[in-house]
Coordinates of C-alpha atoms in Angstrom, one line a residue:
M1 CA -5.7 -6.1 -21.0
I2 CA -8.5 -4.2 -19.2
K3 CA -7.4 -0.7 -18.4
T4 CA -7.9 0.9 -15.0
V5 CA -9.8 4.0 -13.9
L6 CA -6.7 5.7 -12.6
K7 CA -3.2 6.3 -14.0
W8 CA -0.9 4.6 -11.5
A9 CA 2.8 4.3 -10.8
G10 CA 3.6 0.6 -10.5
S11 CA 0.4 -0.6 -12.1
K12 CA 0.4 -4.3 -13.0
A13 CA -1.9 -3.9 -15.9
R14 CA 0.7 -4.7 -18.6
L15 CA 1.8 -7.7 -16.5
S16 CA -1.7 -9.0 -16.0
A17 CA -1.5 -11.8 -18.6
K18 CA 1.8 -13.1 -17.2
L19 CA 0.6 -12.7 -13.6
R20 CA -2.5 -14.7 -14.2
E21 CA -0.4 -17.8 -15.0
Y22 CA 0.9 -17.8 -11.4
L23 CA -2.3 -16.9 -9.6
P24 CA -4.1 -20.2 -8.5
E25 CA -7.8 -20.6 -8.4
G26 CA -9.7 -19.7 -5.3
D27 CA -12.9 -18.4 -3.8
R28 CA -11.6 -14.9 -3.2
L29 CA -8.5 -12.9 -4.2
V30 CA -7.2 -10.8 -1.3
E31 CA -5.0 -7.7 -2.2
P32 CA -3.5 -5.8 0.8
F33 CA -1.9 -3.3 -1.7
G34 CA -4.8 -2.6 -4.0
G35 CA -3.4 0.3 -5.9
S36 CA -5.0 0.8 -9.3
C37 CA -7.0 -2.4 -9.1
A38 CA -5.3 -3.7 -12.3
V39 CA -5.1 -7.2 -10.9
M40 CA -8.8 -7.2 -9.9
M41 CA -9.8 -5.9 -13.3
N42 CA -7.8 -8.5 -15.2
T43 CA -8.7 -11.7 -13.2
D44 CA -11.9 -13.5 -12.6
Y45 CA -12.4 -14.6 -9.0
P46 CA -15.8 -15.1 -7.5
E47 CA -15.0 -12.5 -4.8
Y48 CA -12.4 -9.8 -4.1
L49 CA -11.1 -8.2 -0.9
V50 CA -9.2 -5.1 -2.0
A51 CA -7.4 -3.0 0.6
D52 CA -5.1 0.1 0.6
V53 CA -3.9 2.5 3.2
N54 CA -4.8 5.4 0.9
L55 CA -8.3 6.5 2.0
D56 CA -8.8 8.7 -1.1
L57 CA -8.2 5.7 -3.3
I58 CA -10.6 3.4 -1.4
N59 CA -13.2 6.2 -1.2
L60 CA -13.1 6.6 -5.0
Y61 CA -13.7 2.8 -5.4
Q62 CA -16.5 2.8 -2.9
V63 CA -18.2 5.8 -4.5
I64 CA -18.1 4.3 -8.0
Q65 CA -19.4 1.0 -6.5
E66 CA -22.4 2.8 -5.0
D67 CA -23.3 5.2 -7.8
A68 CA -21.3 4.8 -11.0
Q69 CA -23.6 6.9 -13.2
G70 CA -23.8 9.8 -10.8
F71 CA -20.0 9.7 -10.5
I72 CA -19.6 9.7 -14.3
D73 CA -21.9 12.7 -14.7
S74 CA -20.2 14.8 -12.1
A75 CA -16.6 13.9 -13.1
Q76 CA -17.2 14.3 -16.8
A77 CA -18.6 17.8 -16.2
L78 CA -15.5 18.8 -14.2
F79 CA -13.2 17.4 -17.0
M80 CA -15.0 19.5 -19.6
T81 CA -14.7 22.8 -17.8
A82 CA -11.5 22.8 -15.7
N83 CA -8.3 22.2 -17.7
T84 CA -6.1 25.2 -16.9
P85 CA -3.2 25.4 -14.4
E86 CA -5.1 27.9 -12.3
Q87 CA -8.2 25.6 -12.1
Y88 CA -6.1 22.6 -11.3
L89 CA -4.4 24.4 -8.4
E90 CA -7.7 25.6 -7.2
F91 CA -9.2 22.1 -7.1
R92 CA -6.1 20.7 -5.5
Q93 CA -6.4 23.4 -2.8
V94 CA -10.0 22.4 -2.2
F95 CA -9.1 18.8 -2.1
N96 CA -6.4 19.3 0.5
H97 CA -8.2 21.8 2.8
T98 CA -12.0 22.1 2.5
C99 CA -13.5 19.1 0.7
A100 CA -15.2 16.8 3.3
D101 CA -18.0 15.4 1.2
R102 CA -16.9 11.9 0.1
F103 CA -18.7 11.9 -3.3
R104 CA -17.2 15.3 -4.2
R105 CA -13.8 14.3 -2.9
A106 CA -13.9 11.1 -5.1
V107 CA -14.7 13.2 -8.2
I108 CA -11.8 15.7 -7.5
F109 CA -9.5 12.8 -6.8
L110 CA -10.1 11.4 -10.3
Y111 CA -9.7 14.9 -11.8
L112 CA -6.4 15.4 -10.1
N113 CA -5.1 12.0 -11.1
R114 CA -5.9 12.5 -14.8
H115 CA -4.7 16.2 -14.9
C116 CA -1.6 16.0 -12.8
F117 CA 1.9 15.2 -14.0
N118 CA 2.3 11.6 -15.1
G119 CA -0.8 10.6 -13.1
L120 CA 1.2 10.4 -9.9
C121 CA -0.5 10.0 -6.5
R122 CA 1.9 11.7 -4.1
Y123 CA 1.4 13.2 -0.7
N124 CA 3.7 15.3 1.5
R125 CA 4.3 14.5 5.2
A126 CA 1.3 16.7 6.1
G127 CA -0.9 14.5 4.1
F128 CA -1.5 17.0 1.3
F129 CA -1.7 15.9 -2.4
N130 CA 1.2 17.8 -4.0
V131 CA 1.7 16.7 -7.6
P132 CA 2.0 19.6 -10.1
Y133 CA -0.2 20.2 -13.1
G134 CA 0.4 17.9 -16.1
K135 CA -0.2 20.3 -19.0
Y136 CA -2.2 17.8 -21.0
K137 CA -4.3 19.4 -23.9
A138 CA -7.2 17.0 -23.5
P139 CA -6.9 14.6 -20.4
Y140 CA -8.6 11.3 -21.1
F141 CA -11.9 10.7 -19.3
P142 CA -12.1 7.0 -18.4
E143 CA -15.9 6.4 -18.8
E144 CA -15.6 2.9 -20.2
E145 CA -13.1 2.0 -17.5
I146 CA -15.4 3.4 -14.8
R147 CA -18.3 1.3 -16.1
A148 CA -16.2 -1.8 -16.3
F149 CA -14.9 -1.2 -12.8
A150 CA -18.4 -0.7 -11.4
E151 CA -19.5 -4.1 -12.9
K152 CA -16.5 -6.0 -11.4
A153 CA -16.9 -4.1 -8.1
K154 CA -20.2 -6.0 -7.6
R155 CA -18.0 -8.9 -6.4
A156 CA -15.6 -6.8 -4.4
T157 CA -15.3 -5.4 -0.9
F158 CA -13.0 -2.3 -0.5
I159 CA -11.5 -1.4 2.8
C160 CA -9.0 1.2 4.0
A161 CA -6.6 -0.9 6.0
D162 CA -2.9 -1.7 6.2
F163 CA -1.6 -5.1 5.4
H164 CA -1.6 -6.2 9.0
E165 CA -5.4 -5.6 9.3
T166 CA -6.1 -7.1 5.8
L167 CA -4.1 -10.3 6.3
R168 CA -6.1 -10.9 9.5
L169 CA -9.2 -11.2 7.4
V170 CA -7.7 -14.0 5.2
R171 CA -9.8 -17.2 5.3
S172 CA -9.7 -20.7 3.9
G173 CA -10.2 -20.7 0.1
D174 CA -8.5 -17.3 -0.4
V175 CA -5.6 -16.5 -2.6
V176 CA -3.4 -13.7 -1.4
Y177 CA -1.5 -11.4 -3.8
C178 CA 0.9 -8.8 -2.4
D179 CA 2.5 -6.1 -4.5
P180 CA 4.2 -3.9 -1.9
P181 CA 6.2 -0.7 -2.7
Y182 CA 9.8 -1.5 -3.8
L183 CA 12.8 -0.8 -1.6
P184 CA 14.9 2.0 -3.1
E185 CA 18.2 1.0 -4.8
K186 CA 21.3 1.9 -2.8
G187 CA 22.1 5.6 -3.2
K188 CA 18.8 6.2 -5.0
D189 CA 15.3 7.3 -4.1
A190 CA 12.3 5.1 -4.8
F191 CA 8.7 6.3 -5.2
T192 CA 6.7 5.0 -2.3
N193 CA 4.7 8.2 -1.4
Y194 CA 1.3 6.8 -2.4
H195 CA 0.0 8.1 0.9
S196 CA 1.5 10.2 3.7
G197 CA 3.2 7.2 5.4
E198 CA 6.3 5.3 4.5
F199 CA 7.0 1.7 3.5
G200 CA 10.6 0.7 4.1
K201 CA 12.7 -2.3 5.1
R202 CA 11.0 -2.7 8.5
E203 CA 7.5 -2.9 6.8
H204 CA 8.8 -5.4 4.3
L205 CA 10.2 -7.6 7.1
S206 CA 6.9 -7.4 8.9
L207 CA 5.0 -8.3 5.7
A208 CA 7.3 -11.3 5.1
V209 CA 6.6 -12.7 8.6
N210 CA 2.8 -12.2 8.1
V211 CA 2.7 -13.9 4.6
R212 CA 4.9 -16.7 5.8
R213 CA 2.4 -17.5 8.5
I214 CA -0.4 -17.5 6.0
G215 CA 1.5 -19.6 3.6
Q216 CA 2.2 -22.2 6.3
S217 CA -1.5 -22.5 6.9
G218 CA -2.0 -23.8 3.3
I219 CA -3.3 -20.6 1.8
P220 CA -1.5 -19.7 -1.5
V221 CA 0.4 -16.4 -1.4
V222 CA 2.0 -14.7 -4.4
I223 CA 4.3 -11.7 -4.0
S224 CA 5.7 -9.4 -6.7
N225 CA 8.7 -7.1 -6.3
S226 CA 11.9 -6.1 -8.0
I227 CA 14.5 -8.8 -8.6
R228 CA 17.3 -7.0 -6.6
A229 CA 19.0 -9.0 -3.8
A230 CA 17.6 -6.8 -1.1
E231 CA 14.0 -7.8 -1.8
I232 CA 14.8 -11.4 -2.6
N233 CA 16.6 -11.9 0.7
L234 CA 13.5 -10.6 2.5
Y235 CA 11.1 -13.0 1.0
H236 CA 13.4 -16.0 0.2
G237 CA 16.0 -18.2 1.9
S238 CA 15.4 -19.3 5.4
M239 CA 12.3 -17.2 5.8
W240 CA 10.6 -19.0 2.9
P241 CA 12.4 -22.3 2.4
K242 CA 9.7 -23.6 0.0
L243 CA 9.2 -20.5 -2.1
T244 CA 9.4 -20.7 -5.8
R245 CA 10.9 -17.6 -7.6
H246 CA 10.0 -16.7 -11.1
A247 CA 11.6 -13.8 -13.0
V248 CA 9.3 -11.8 -15.2
L249 CA 10.3 -8.9 -17.6
A250 CA 8.1 -5.9 -16.8
P251 CA 7.8 -2.9 -19.1
V252 CA 8.6 0.3 -17.3
A253 CA 8.0 3.8 -18.7
I254 CA 10.5 6.5 -17.5
A255 CA 10.2 10.2 -18.1
P256 CA 13.5 11.9 -17.8
K257 CA 14.0 15.7 -17.2
P258 CA 12.4 17.9 -19.9
Q259 CA 14.5 19.1 -22.8
G260 CA 13.0 22.4 -23.9
K261 CA 9.2 21.9 -24.3
F262 CA 9.2 18.2 -24.7
W263 CA 9.3 15.1 -22.5
R264 CA 10.9 12.0 -23.9
Q265 CA 9.5 8.6 -23.1
L266 CA 11.9 5.7 -22.8
R267 CA 10.6 2.2 -22.9
L268 CA 12.7 -0.3 -20.9
R269 CA 12.3 -3.9 -19.8
K270 CA 13.0 -4.3 -16.1
P271 CA 12.9 -7.7 -14.3
C272 CA 10.8 -8.3 -11.3
F273 CA 10.1 -11.5 -9.3
L274 CA 7.0 -13.4 -8.4
G275 CA 7.5 -15.2 -5.1
I276 CA 5.0 -18.1 -4.8
R277 CA 4.4 -20.3 -1.8
S278 CA 4.6 -23.5 -3.7
E279 CA 3.3 -26.2 -1.3
S280 CA -0.3 -25.6 -2.3
V281 CA -0.1 -23.8 -5.6
T282 CA -0.5 -25.2 -9.0
R283 CA 0.4 -22.9 -11.8
R284 CA -2.5 -22.2 -14.2
G285 CA -2.4 -24.4 -17.2
A286 CA -0.1 -27.0 -15.5
E287 CA -1.4 -30.5 -15.3

């Protein structure tokens, strides 16, 4: 497993080996929900088109792609000199209100990601990053991960776009992998605030219609989500009469409320599903 530059809620890094079994060969992997780029880093396609609606995320990837060494030098210096709650809040304020330079903004974005609580990427409705300080003694600086990313990024194009725009760029020879935010369980909240917008049932329905159209054109589409009925019904049944569903056990780390000074980490195994448009897909390793 190749680790990613960012800590990321919902990362598929630990699922990458299992996921590769269901991703067919192709000329290019298209990801409308790029996130941490765990899938890009753990697959080997000739080309990648990675999109996300989070401009800060895409800007970070583009900056590393353009000048990895300069980025490492600047970010490492910040990591070495700014690990107090006061400094964290100061840089968060700069990031939210005054930082317009895209290189500097990428450096601060990595700093915030590695110093904030649980590596969350969360924005309020005004578009401000609002995750509190994480209180880590020595936040890890991902130099090796940045260098590995920069090497893989030579094959990639990164765009800030929603799934509608991204899926319009799909062409013959592509493989499409979609990992949209999960719908919340009934009576519970789900974390989908990766940017200042929302991704609810309406967006899932629109995505289902779009990927169905692409699948019908003969381009393989793989979708991952939770195994609850709400998600399955959106992407299965009459909408996808020839979709094959595979259940996969995904490890999930959960941090409950603090007890005194300490945070307990629980390790669970939670099922998710991979929905695969099966007409034109051969599972890797199958004859």
